[in-house]
Coordinates of C-alpha atoms in Angstrom, one line a residue:
Chain H
M1 CA 0.0 0.0 0.0
Q2 CA 1.4 3.3 -0.9
R3 CA 1.1 5.9 1.8
F4 CA 0.3 9.4 0.8
I5 CA 2.2 11.9 2.9
L6 CA 1.7 15.6 2.5
N7 CA 4.4 17.6 4.1
R8 CA 4.3 21.2 5.3
R9 CA 6.1 22.4 2.2
Q10 CA 3.7 20.6 -0.2
M11 CA 0.8 21.8 1.7
L12 CA 1.8 25.4 1.6
G13 CA 2.7 25.0 -2.1
G14 CA -0.7 23.6 -2.8
L15 CA -2.4 26.4 -0.9
A16 CA -0.4 29.0 -2.7
A17 CA -1.1 27.4 -6.1
G18 CA -4.8 27.3 -5.3
A19 CA -4.8 30.9 -4.4
G20 CA -2.9 31.8 -7.6
L21 CA -5.4 29.8 -9.6
S22 CA -8.4 31.6 -8.3
L23 CA -6.8 34.9 -8.7
L24 CA -5.4 34.5 -12.2
G25 CA -8.2 32.5 -13.7
P26 CA -7.4 30.9 -17.1
M27 CA -4.0 32.4 -17.4
G28 CA -2.8 31.0 -14.1
R29 CA -4.1 27.6 -15.0
A30 CA -1.3 26.9 -17.5
S31 CA 1.4 27.4 -14.7
A32 CA -0.7 26.3 -11.8
A33 CA 1.8 23.6 -10.9
V34 CA 4.2 26.2 -9.6
S35 CA 2.9 29.6 -8.7
E36 CA 6.0 30.8 -6.9
I37 CA 9.7 30.0 -6.6
V38 CA 11.9 31.3 -3.8
W39 CA 15.3 32.5 -4.9
A40 CA 17.9 32.9 -2.2
T41 CA 20.4 35.4 -3.5
W42 CA 22.2 38.7 -2.9
D43 CA 20.1 41.8 -2.9
S44 CA 22.3 43.2 -5.7
N45 CA 21.5 40.2 -7.9
G46 CA 17.8 40.0 -7.3
H47 CA 16.0 43.4 -7.6
P48 CA 12.3 42.8 -8.4
E49 CA 12.7 44.4 -11.8
Y50 CA 15.4 41.9 -12.7
V51 CA 12.9 39.1 -12.6
E52 CA 9.8 40.8 -14.0
A53 CA 10.3 39.4 -17.5
F54 CA 10.5 35.9 -16.1
E55 CA 7.3 36.3 -14.1
K56 CA 5.5 37.7 -17.1
A57 CA 6.7 34.9 -19.4
T58 CA 6.0 32.0 -17.0
G59 CA 3.3 33.2 -14.6
T60 CA 5.5 32.0 -11.8
K61 CA 6.3 34.6 -9.2
V62 CA 9.9 34.9 -8.0
K63 CA 10.1 35.5 -4.3
L64 CA 13.4 37.0 -3.3
S65 CA 15.1 35.8 -0.1
F66 CA 18.2 37.9 0.5
L67 CA 21.3 36.3 1.9
S68 CA 23.4 37.9 4.6
S69 CA 26.5 35.9 4.0
E70 CA 27.8 32.9 2.0
D71 CA 28.5 31.2 5.3
A72 CA 24.9 31.8 6.5
Q73 CA 23.6 30.3 3.2
F74 CA 25.7 27.2 3.6
A75 CA 24.7 26.8 7.2
A76 CA 21.0 27.2 6.4
L77 CA 21.2 24.5 3.8
K78 CA 23.3 22.3 6.0
T79 CA 21.0 22.6 9.1
G80 CA 17.8 22.3 7.0
S81 CA 16.5 25.7 8.1
A82 CA 16.2 26.9 4.5
A83 CA 13.4 24.5 3.6
D84 CA 11.5 27.2 1.5
W85 CA 14.4 28.0 -0.8
D86 CA 13.9 26.6 -4.3
V87 CA 17.0 28.1 -6.0
V88 CA 20.2 29.0 -4.2
N89 CA 23.2 31.1 -4.9
P90 CA 26.6 29.5 -4.1
S91 CA 29.7 31.4 -5.2
L92 CA 31.9 29.7 -7.8
N93 CA 34.8 29.5 -5.3
Q94 CA 32.7 27.9 -2.6
A95 CA 30.5 25.7 -4.9
R96 CA 32.5 22.6 -4.1
R97 CA 31.8 22.9 -0.4
Y98 CA 28.0 22.6 -1.1
I99 CA 28.6 19.8 -3.6
K100 CA 30.7 17.8 -1.1
A101 CA 28.1 18.3 1.6
G102 CA 25.4 16.8 -0.7
E103 CA 23.3 20.0 -0.6
L104 CA 22.9 20.4 -4.4
M105 CA 21.1 18.5 -7.1
P106 CA 23.1 17.3 -10.2
L107 CA 21.9 19.3 -13.2
D108 CA 20.7 18.3 -16.6
L109 CA 22.4 20.9 -18.8
T110 CA 20.3 20.1 -21.8
K111 CA 17.4 21.9 -20.1
V112 CA 19.4 25.2 -20.2
P113 CA 19.7 26.1 -23.9
N114 CA 21.2 29.5 -23.1
L115 CA 24.4 27.8 -21.9
A116 CA 25.4 28.0 -25.5
H117 CA 26.1 31.7 -25.1
M118 CA 28.3 31.4 -22.0
Y119 CA 31.9 32.7 -22.1
D120 CA 34.4 29.9 -22.4
V121 CA 36.1 30.7 -19.1
F122 CA 32.9 29.9 -17.2
K123 CA 32.0 27.0 -19.4
A124 CA 35.3 25.4 -18.7
T125 CA 35.4 25.7 -14.9
E126 CA 35.7 22.4 -13.0
K127 CA 34.6 24.0 -9.8
V128 CA 31.0 23.3 -10.3
K129 CA 31.5 19.6 -10.9
G130 CA 31.3 16.9 -8.3
E131 CA 33.7 13.9 -8.0
D132 CA 31.1 12.0 -10.1
G133 CA 31.8 14.3 -13.0
Q134 CA 28.3 15.8 -12.9
T135 CA 27.6 19.5 -12.9
Y136 CA 25.9 20.9 -9.8
A137 CA 25.9 24.7 -10.3
I138 CA 25.8 27.1 -13.2
P139 CA 27.8 30.4 -13.1
Y140 CA 25.6 33.2 -14.1
L141 CA 26.8 36.6 -12.8
W142 CA 30.4 37.8 -12.3
G143 CA 32.5 40.9 -11.7
L144 CA 35.9 42.1 -10.7
N145 CA 37.1 43.3 -7.4
P146 CA 39.3 46.2 -8.3
I147 CA 41.4 48.6 -6.2
V148 CA 39.2 51.7 -5.8
Y149 CA 41.3 54.8 -5.3
R150 CA 41.2 58.6 -5.2
A151 CA 42.5 59.7 -8.6
D152 CA 43.4 63.2 -7.3
I153 CA 45.8 61.7 -4.7
H154 CA 47.2 58.7 -6.5
T155 CA 48.4 60.1 -9.8
E156 CA 49.7 56.7 -10.9
E157 CA 47.3 53.8 -11.1
P158 CA 47.8 51.8 -7.9
T159 CA 49.0 48.2 -7.9
Y160 CA 48.7 45.7 -5.1
S161 CA 52.1 47.0 -3.9
T162 CA 50.6 50.5 -3.4
L163 CA 48.7 48.9 -0.6
F164 CA 52.1 48.2 1.1
D165 CA 53.7 51.5 0.3
P166 CA 54.7 53.6 3.3
K167 CA 54.2 56.7 1.2
F168 CA 50.5 56.3 1.7
K169 CA 50.6 55.5 5.4
G170 CA 47.3 55.9 7.2
Q171 CA 45.3 56.2 3.9
L172 CA 45.0 52.5 2.9
A173 CA 42.6 49.7 3.8
M174 CA 42.3 46.0 3.3
R175 CA 39.3 43.8 3.6
D176 CA 39.0 41.9 6.8
Y177 CA 38.9 38.6 4.9
A178 CA 41.7 36.0 5.0
L179 CA 41.3 34.6 1.5
E180 CA 41.7 37.8 -0.5
S181 CA 44.1 39.7 1.8
I182 CA 46.6 36.9 2.1
A183 CA 46.5 36.3 -1.7
I184 CA 47.1 40.0 -2.3
A185 CA 50.1 40.0 0.0
A186 CA 51.4 36.9 -1.8
L187 CA 51.2 38.7 -5.1
H188 CA 52.9 41.7 -3.5
I189 CA 55.9 39.6 -2.4
G190 CA 56.2 38.1 -5.9
I191 CA 54.4 34.8 -5.7
P192 CA 52.9 34.1 -9.1
R193 CA 49.1 34.4 -9.7
D194 CA 48.5 30.7 -10.3
R195 CA 50.0 29.9 -7.0
A196 CA 48.5 32.7 -4.9
F197 CA 45.9 30.4 -3.4
L198 CA 48.2 27.4 -3.1
L199 CA 50.7 28.7 -0.6
T200 CA 53.0 26.4 1.4
S201 CA 53.5 26.9 5.1
D202 CA 56.9 28.7 4.4
E203 CA 55.2 31.0 2.0
L204 CA 52.4 31.7 4.4
A205 CA 55.0 32.7 7.0
E206 CA 56.5 35.2 4.5
V207 CA 53.1 36.5 3.7
K208 CA 52.4 36.9 7.4
K209 CA 55.5 39.1 7.8
A210 CA 54.4 41.3 4.9
L211 CA 50.9 41.7 6.3
I212 CA 52.2 42.5 9.8
A213 CA 54.5 45.1 8.2
Q214 CA 51.5 46.5 6.4
K215 CA 49.4 47.0 9.5
P216 CA 50.8 50.4 10.6
L217 CA 50.2 51.7 7.1
L218 CA 46.5 50.8 7.1
R219 CA 43.8 53.1 8.4
T220 CA 41.6 50.1 9.1
Y221 CA 40.4 46.7 7.8
W222 CA 37.0 47.2 6.2
Q223 CA 34.1 45.0 7.2
T224 CA 31.3 45.6 4.8
I225 CA 31.2 47.4 1.4
G226 CA 29.1 50.1 2.9
D227 CA 31.7 50.5 5.6
L228 CA 34.4 51.0 2.9
T229 CA 32.3 53.4 0.8
N230 CA 31.9 55.5 4.0
L231 CA 35.7 55.4 4.6
I232 CA 36.4 56.6 1.0
A233 CA 33.7 59.2 1.1
T234 CA 34.9 60.8 4.3
G235 CA 38.5 60.9 3.1
E236 CA 39.8 58.4 5.6
V237 CA 41.0 56.0 2.9
T238 CA 42.4 56.9 -0.5
A239 CA 43.1 53.4 -1.9
A240 CA 41.8 50.0 -0.9
F241 CA 41.2 46.5 -2.3
S242 CA 37.5 46.8 -2.9
W243 CA 34.4 45.8 -4.8
R244 CA 33.1 48.2 -7.4
V245 CA 30.3 49.5 -5.2
P246 CA 32.2 52.6 -3.7
Y247 CA 33.2 53.6 -7.3
D248 CA 29.6 53.6 -8.5
A249 CA 28.4 55.3 -5.3
L250 CA 31.0 58.1 -5.3
K251 CA 32.1 58.7 -8.9
D252 CA 29.8 61.7 -9.3
K253 CA 30.9 63.2 -6.0
M254 CA 34.6 62.8 -6.0
K255 CA 37.5 61.8 -8.2
V256 CA 37.5 58.0 -7.7
A257 CA 38.7 55.4 -10.1
M258 CA 39.1 51.6 -10.4
A259 CA 42.5 49.9 -10.9
K260 CA 42.7 46.4 -12.3
P261 CA 46.2 45.2 -11.2
K262 CA 48.1 43.3 -13.8
A263 CA 49.4 40.9 -11.2
G264 CA 46.0 39.3 -11.2
I265 CA 42.4 40.5 -10.9
M266 CA 40.3 39.0 -8.2
G267 CA 37.0 37.9 -9.8
W268 CA 33.8 36.9 -8.2
C269 CA 31.2 34.8 -9.7
D270 CA 27.8 33.7 -8.5
C271 CA 26.2 30.4 -9.5
F272 CA 22.7 29.1 -9.9
A273 CA 22.0 25.8 -8.1
I274 CA 19.1 23.7 -6.9
P275 CA 19.0 22.4 -3.4
S276 CA 18.9 18.6 -3.4
S277 CA 15.7 18.6 -1.5
L278 CA 13.6 20.5 -4.1
P279 CA 10.3 18.8 -4.8
E280 CA 9.9 17.1 -8.1
E281 CA 7.1 19.4 -9.4
K282 CA 9.3 22.5 -9.0
I283 CA 12.4 21.3 -10.9
E284 CA 11.2 22.2 -14.4
T285 CA 10.5 25.8 -13.3
A286 CA 13.9 26.0 -11.6
Y287 CA 15.5 25.0 -14.9
K288 CA 13.5 27.6 -16.7
F289 CA 14.8 30.1 -14.2
A290 CA 18.4 29.0 -14.8
D291 CA 17.9 29.6 -18.5
Y292 CA 16.4 33.0 -17.8
L293 CA 19.4 34.0 -15.7
L294 CA 21.6 33.3 -18.8
G295 CA 19.2 34.9 -21.2
A296 CA 18.9 38.4 -22.7
D297 CA 16.3 40.0 -20.4
Y298 CA 18.2 39.4 -17.1
A299 CA 21.5 40.4 -18.7
S300 CA 20.0 43.7 -20.1
T301 CA 18.3 44.8 -16.9
I302 CA 21.2 44.0 -14.5
A303 CA 23.7 45.6 -16.9
E304 CA 21.6 48.7 -17.0
I305 CA 20.6 49.1 -13.4
G306 CA 23.3 47.2 -11.4
N307 CA 26.3 47.5 -13.7
Y308 CA 26.9 43.8 -13.6
A309 CA 27.6 41.4 -16.4
T310 CA 26.2 37.9 -16.7
T311 CA 28.3 35.0 -17.8
S312 CA 26.5 35.0 -21.1
S313 CA 27.7 36.9 -24.2
I314 CA 24.1 37.1 -25.4
I315 CA 23.7 40.9 -25.3
R316 CA 27.4 42.0 -25.3
D317 CA 27.4 43.3 -28.9
K318 CA 24.3 45.3 -28.4
L319 CA 25.7 47.3 -25.5
T320 CA 27.4 50.7 -26.0
P321 CA 31.2 50.7 -25.6
E322 CA 30.7 52.8 -22.4
K323 CA 28.4 50.2 -20.9
Q324 CA 30.7 47.4 -22.0
E325 CA 33.6 49.2 -20.3
A326 CA 31.6 49.8 -17.2
I327 CA 30.9 46.1 -16.7
F328 CA 34.4 45.0 -17.7
I329 CA 33.5 43.3 -21.0
D330 CA 34.9 45.8 -23.5
D331 CA 38.2 44.0 -23.5
L332 CA 37.6 40.3 -23.1
S333 CA 41.3 39.6 -22.5
V334 CA 40.5 40.6 -18.9
M335 CA 39.2 37.1 -18.5
Q336 CA 42.8 35.8 -19.0
N337 CA 43.9 37.7 -15.8
F338 CA 41.1 36.4 -13.6
M339 CA 42.0 34.9 -10.2
W340 CA 39.2 33.1 -8.5
P341 CA 39.6 33.3 -4.8
E342 CA 39.4 29.7 -3.8
A343 CA 39.4 28.2 -0.4
P344 CA 42.8 26.3 -0.3
E345 CA 43.2 22.8 1.2
N346 CA 45.1 24.4 4.2
Y347 CA 42.4 27.1 4.6
S348 CA 42.4 26.7 8.4
E349 CA 46.1 27.6 8.4
W350 CA 45.3 30.7 6.3
L351 CA 42.6 31.7 8.8
K352 CA 45.1 31.2 11.7
V353 CA 47.6 33.4 10.0
W354 CA 45.0 36.1 9.3
N355 CA 43.9 36.0 12.9
E356 CA 47.5 36.2 14.1
V357 CA 48.1 39.2 11.8
K358 CA 45.1 41.0 13.2
A359 CA 46.0 40.3 16.8
A360 CA 49.7 41.2 16.2
Chain J
M1 CA 4.9 23.8 51.4
T2 CA 4.1 27.3 52.3
F3 CA 4.4 30.0 49.7
R4 CA 7.0 32.6 50.2
Q5 CA 7.8 35.8 48.3
S6 CA 11.1 34.3 47.1
H7 CA 9.2 31.6 45.3
L8 CA 8.0 34.2 42.8
A9 CA 11.5 34.2 41.4
L10 CA 11.5 30.5 40.7
P11 CA 10.0 30.6 37.2
V12 CA 12.5 33.2 36.0
A13 CA 15.3 31.4 37.7
V14 CA 14.4 28.2 36.0
A15 CA 14.1 30.0 32.6
I16 CA 17.5 31.6 33.1
M17 CA 19.1 28.3 34.1
A18 CA 17.6 26.5 31.1
G19 CA 18.5 29.3 28.7
C20 CA 22.0 29.4 30.0
I21 CA 22.8 25.7 30.7
A22 CA 21.3 24.3 27.5
P23 CA 23.5 26.3 25.1
L24 CA 26.5 25.8 27.3
A25 CA 26.0 22.1 27.3
V26 CA 25.8 22.2 23.5
L27 CA 29.1 24.2 23.4
V28 CA 30.8 21.7 25.7
A29 CA 29.6 18.8 23.5
F30 CA 30.7 20.6 20.2
S31 CA 34.1 21.4 21.6
F32 CA 34.9 17.6 21.6
Y33 CA 33.5 17.0 18.1
E34 CA 35.6 16.7 14.9
V35 CA 35.1 18.4 11.6
E36 CA 35.5 16.7 8.3
D37 CA 34.5 18.1 4.9
F38 CA 32.2 20.7 6.6
D39 CA 30.5 17.9 8.6
L40 CA 30.5 17.9 12.4
I41 CA 31.2 14.4 13.6
P42 CA 30.3 13.5 17.1
A43 CA 33.5 12.3 18.8
F44 CA 35.5 12.6 21.9
S45 CA 38.5 14.5 20.5
F46 CA 40.7 16.9 22.4
R47 CA 41.9 18.5 19.1
A48 CA 40.1 21.8 19.7
W49 CA 41.2 22.1 23.3
G50 CA 44.7 21.3 22.3
D51 CA 44.7 24.0 19.6
L52 CA 43.3 26.5 22.0
A53 CA 45.9 25.6 24.7
T54 CA 48.7 26.3 22.3
S55 CA 47.4 29.4 20.6
T56 CA 49.0 32.6 21.9
T57 CA 46.6 34.6 19.7
D58 CA 43.5 33.1 21.4
W59 CA 44.8 33.8 24.9
F60 CA 46.1 37.2 23.9
L61 CA 42.5 38.1 22.7
I62 CA 40.9 36.7 25.8
G63 CA 43.3 38.8 27.9
K64 CA 42.4 41.8 25.7
A65 CA 38.7 41.2 26.5
V66 CA 39.4 41.2 30.2
L67 CA 41.6 44.3 30.0
S68 CA 39.0 46.1 27.9
G69 CA 36.2 45.2 30.4
V70 CA 38.2 46.3 33.4
A71 CA 39.4 49.5 31.8
T72 CA 35.9 50.5 30.7
T73 CA 34.6 49.7 34.2
V74 CA 37.3 51.9 35.9
F75 CA 36.7 54.8 33.5
T76 CA 32.9 54.7 33.8
A77 CA 33.2 54.5 37.6
L78 CA 35.5 57.5 37.8
L79 CA 33.3 59.5 35.5
G80 CA 30.0 58.1 36.8
F81 CA 30.4 58.9 40.4
P82 CA 30.2 62.7 40.1
V83 CA 27.3 62.5 37.7
A84 CA 25.4 60.1 39.9
L85 CA 25.9 62.3 43.0
A86 CA 24.9 65.4 41.1
L87 CA 21.7 63.6 40.1
T88 CA 20.8 63.1 43.7
R89 CA 21.0 66.8 44.3
L90 CA 18.5 67.7 41.6
A91 CA 14.8 68.5 42.3
T92 CA 12.6 65.5 41.9
S93 CA 11.0 67.0 38.7
A94 CA 14.4 67.6 37.1
K95 CA 15.6 64.1 38.0
G96 CA 13.3 62.4 35.5
L97 CA 14.4 64.7 32.7
A98 CA 18.1 64.2 33.6
I99 CA 17.7 60.4 33.5
I100 CA 16.1 60.6 30.1
V101 CA 18.9 62.8 28.8
L102 CA 21.4 60.4 30.3
L103 CA 19.9 57.5 28.4
T104 CA 19.5 59.4 25.1
P105 CA 22.6 57.8 23.5
L106 CA 21.0 54.3 24.1
Y107 CA 17.9 55.2 22.0
T108 CA 20.0 55.4 18.8
G109 CA 21.1 52.1 17.4
E110 CA 24.7 51.1 17.8
I111 CA 25.5 51.3 14.1
V112 CA 24.1 54.8 14.0
R113 CA 26.3 55.8 16.9
I114 CA 29.4 54.2 15.3
Y115 CA 29.0 56.1 12.1
A116 CA 28.3 59.3 14.1
W117 CA 31.6 58.8 15.9
R118 CA 33.4 58.5 12.6
I119 CA 31.9 61.9 11.6
V120 CA 33.0 63.4 14.9
L121 CA 36.5 61.9 15.2
G122 CA 37.5 61.4 11.6
G123 CA 40.5 63.1 9.8
E124 CA 38.0 65.5 8.2
G125 CA 35.6 65.2 11.2
L126 CA 34.2 67.8 13.6
V127 CA 36.9 67.7 16.3
N128 CA 39.8 67.9 13.8
T129 CA 38.2 70.6 11.8
L130 CA 37.6 72.6 15.0
L131 CA 41.1 72.2 16.2
L132 CA 42.6 73.1 12.8
G133 CA 40.3 76.1 12.6
L134 CA 41.5 77.3 16.0
G135 CA 45.1 76.9 14.9
L136 CA 45.8 74.5 17.7
I137 CA 47.0 71.8 15.4
D138 CA 48.6 71.8 11.9
E139 CA 47.6 68.3 10.9
P140 CA 44.5 66.3 11.7
L141 CA 45.0 64.1 14.8
K142 CA 44.8 60.6 13.3
F143 CA 44.7 58.8 16.6
L144 CA 41.3 60.1 17.4
L145 CA 39.7 57.5 15.1
F146 CA 40.7 53.9 14.4
S147 CA 42.9 53.4 17.5
P148 CA 42.8 51.9 20.9
F149 CA 42.0 55.4 22.2
T150 CA 38.8 55.3 20.1
I151 CA 37.8 52.0 21.5
G152 CA 38.3 53.2 25.1
L153 CA 36.4 56.4 24.5
V154 CA 33.4 54.9 22.8
L155 CA 33.1 51.9 25.2
T156 CA 33.2 54.3 28.1
Y157 CA 30.6 56.6 26.5
N158 CA 28.3 53.7 25.6
N159 CA 28.4 52.1 29.1
L160 CA 28.4 55.3 31.2
P161 CA 24.6 55.3 31.6
F162 CA 24.6 51.8 33.2
M163 CA 27.2 52.8 35.8
V164 CA 25.5 56.2 36.6
L165 CA 22.1 54.6 37.0
A166 CA 23.4 51.9 39.4
I167 CA 25.4 54.3 41.5
W168 CA 22.6 56.9 41.5
V169 CA 20.0 54.4 42.9
S170 CA 22.5 53.5 45.7
A171 CA 23.3 57.2 46.4
E172 CA 19.7 58.1 46.6
M173 CA 19.4 55.6 49.5
V174 CA 22.2 57.2 51.5
D175 CA 20.7 58.9 54.6
R176 CA 21.5 62.6 54.2
R177 CA 21.7 63.0 57.9
L178 CA 24.8 60.8 58.0
I179 CA 26.6 63.1 55.6
E180 CA 25.5 66.1 57.6
A181 CA 26.7 64.5 60.8
A182 CA 30.1 63.8 59.3
R183 CA 30.4 67.4 58.2
D184 CA 29.2 68.6 61.6
L185 CA 31.9 66.5 63.2
G186 CA 34.5 68.3 61.1
A187 CA 34.9 66.0 58.1
R188 CA 36.0 67.8 54.9
P189 CA 33.8 67.1 51.8
V190 CA 36.4 64.7 50.5
D191 CA 36.4 62.8 53.8
A192 CA 32.7 62.7 53.9
F193 CA 32.7 61.2 50.4
F194 CA 35.3 58.5 51.1
R195 CA 34.2 57.6 54.6
V196 CA 30.4 57.9 54.3
I197 CA 29.1 58.2 50.7
F198 CA 31.5 55.8 48.9
P199 CA 31.1 52.9 51.4
L200 CA 27.3 53.2 51.3
T201 CA 27.1 53.3 47.5
T202 CA 29.4 50.3 46.9
P203 CA 26.4 48.0 46.2
G204 CA 25.5 50.3 43.3
L205 CA 29.1 50.5 42.2
A206 CA 29.2 46.7 42.3
A207 CA 26.0 46.4 40.2
G208 CA 27.2 49.0 37.8
S209 CA 30.7 47.5 37.5
L210 CA 29.5 44.0 36.8
T211 CA 27.0 45.2 34.2
V212 CA 29.6 47.4 32.5
F213 CA 32.3 44.7 32.6
A214 CA 30.0 42.1 31.0
L215 CA 28.8 44.5 28.3
S216 CA 32.2 45.9 27.4
A217 CA 34.4 42.8 27.6
G218 CA 32.2 41.0 25.1
E219 CA 31.8 44.0 22.7
M220 CA 32.7 43.2 19.1
L221 CA 31.1 45.8 16.8
T222 CA 32.7 48.9 18.3
P223 CA 36.2 47.6 18.2
S224 CA 35.8 46.2 14.7
L225 CA 34.3 49.3 13.2
L226 CA 36.1 52.0 15.2
G227 CA 39.3 50.3 16.4
G228 CA 41.0 50.2 13.0
T229 CA 43.8 47.6 12.9
S230 CA 43.7 47.2 16.7
G231 CA 40.1 46.2 16.6
A232 CA 40.6 42.4 16.8
T233 CA 38.5 40.8 19.6
A234 CA 38.0 37.3 20.9
M235 CA 34.3 37.6 20.1
A236 CA 35.0 38.4 16.5
L237 CA 37.4 35.4 16.4
V238 CA 34.6 33.1 17.7
D239 CA 32.3 34.5 15.0
N240 CA 34.9 33.9 12.4
L241 CA 35.5 30.3 13.6
F242 CA 31.8 29.5 13.6
G243 CA 31.2 31.1 10.2
T244 CA 34.0 31.3 7.8
A245 CA 36.2 28.6 9.2
F246 CA 33.4 26.2 10.0
D247 CA 35.5 25.1 13.0
W248 CA 32.7 24.7 15.5
P249 CA 34.8 22.7 18.0
L250 CA 37.5 25.3 18.3
A251 CA 34.8 28.1 18.3
S252 CA 33.1 26.3 21.1
A253 CA 36.2 25.8 23.1
L254 CA 37.3 29.4 22.7
A255 CA 33.8 30.7 23.6
L256 CA 33.9 28.5 26.8
A257 CA 37.4 29.7 27.7
L258 CA 36.3 33.3 27.2
L259 CA 33.2 32.8 29.2
A260 CA 35.0 31.0 32.1
T261 CA 37.7 33.7 32.2
L262 CA 35.2 36.6 32.2
F263 CA 33.1 34.8 34.8
L264 CA 36.2 34.4 37.1
V265 CA 37.2 38.0 36.7
A266 CA 33.6 39.2 37.3
S267 CA 33.4 37.0 40.4
A268 CA 36.6 38.4 41.7
M269 CA 35.4 41.9 41.1
A270 CA 32.1 41.2 42.9
G271 CA 33.9 39.5 45.8
L272 CA 36.2 42.5 46.2
L273 CA 33.5 45.1 46.0
L274 CA 31.0 43.4 48.2
R275 CA 33.6 42.7 50.9
L276 CA 34.0 46.4 51.4
K277 CA 32.7 47.6 54.8
G278 CA 29.9 49.8 53.4
A279 CA 28.5 47.0 51.1
R280 CA 28.2 44.7 54.0
A281 CA 26.5 47.3 56.0
V282 CA 24.0 48.0 53.3
I283 CA 23.3 44.5 52.1
G284 CA 23.4 43.0 55.6
R285 CA 20.6 45.5 56.5
A286 CA 18.1 43.7 54.3

């Protein structure tokens, strides 16, 4: 005898679908199976206007559930407290952690036709694959983490070594984050880009010395990007390893610019993924959403409003040269200089070094 | 069993014990677990405790928490006494207003206050602009913001109301006639303070000290956003170990060590303060 069990999630889904049906009438009936999906993502990736076209085309509403941190997302999946998330947002450099923990569903890539337009560097990445060779996440949005600096004070474009230059004592800032800060110090002391995340214990010791020597030069370690924007706006900091946010927020108010160091540009990339617990009836909609994230509508609105590029080349040639430059796709050779911050095997050693530097 | 007044405290006492002991028990259990591939594995491993025992960074930060708590307590006590005594001299109608003003900083959120401090103490901030304008300095004083000085100043400011309130309540209960008697018998004001007022207000000082110590020793946001490169705290390290590092066993061990240390220091403080003659006189009276 087959038992019929209706769990809380299905129950709620059913109720919501029922409500959708009665409200939408005939139109809703076509998509009655899934009236809503919940997308756990960053607030910058998921403005309501970014998903409007998807909602119109499919009749499925996208409910946005904003993340506070990558760690919180992982913990929520791991502890099962994220039961209402239908689509999640692991970063490319952390995807393996989710895959290893069995939190993601293997993906059928034939259901995402827009993958054909994806830039090769993202297509080729192994970081979204499990040990079984299957793909578990799809990179969809990316950007660069430049050095944001005051162009009126730094007449030469800064490099990572500028962040260790006593000439700018008291005006510099680093992010309070082991992974990127240690890698930057590694590049500064001459460790090549392809090894910046694969440091030996001896190299870590050298990096630690450089970071401790850097401390008196720093105004502070920044905690959040709003924090850094404030530091630059108030004149406390004139150059910092950053995200692009302070540049966009301040470019009309003061002379700020972005530097993309030749030693290696830290990239970030967010992925689409489906939690392994997603109910069967929602899977098709989730795939449609993946295809949407790689399609033209999402790419156009997020380029226009958020100044971010998707991993798809689908609209690149239709953008103005200025817009292409703004979202770093005017010169595609930039992709050859990418460094993806990646948690190293000896990550706990990295964190220990970073905590020692901060307490020194 | 006959009902006594003290039985009214039972439900709250039980809730506090449950709310305190349950998470502590969890921390103790986690501190012996192992972590493998982001999975917590129940075990009886001393790895985390071993790591903690040999880490100079962890103990340095625990020591820093104690120092920060003690320093803030001393500063708030020194500044709080005159304010609390002045409050007792106010007319009853003015007292209410004065207390509201005293608590005003607490009505704004901590983050708002932190960014306000940046505006006041920054290189282009109010204080530096004023000093530059008056010709008292030639260059902005950089130590005002993002330094240990900033942490001390802001923690003292944030916690001062708790100290003042506690001392004030105690000071209100001091029988004025005792002070007058002391003065009549030839005590100078300073003697009257040290030999009459201070001993009789030690219960308030003890309550204020323990509150301020607990609040400031565990403070994480102010040091990290206003302390600059000297803003590392044991609390932030615990947060980092639970989150980024996913090393729950070490995070639990560190949290327990921090808790035990702060508990011991607070107990020693309470012991010392309540052993004072005046405290015994006041508390023994009840």
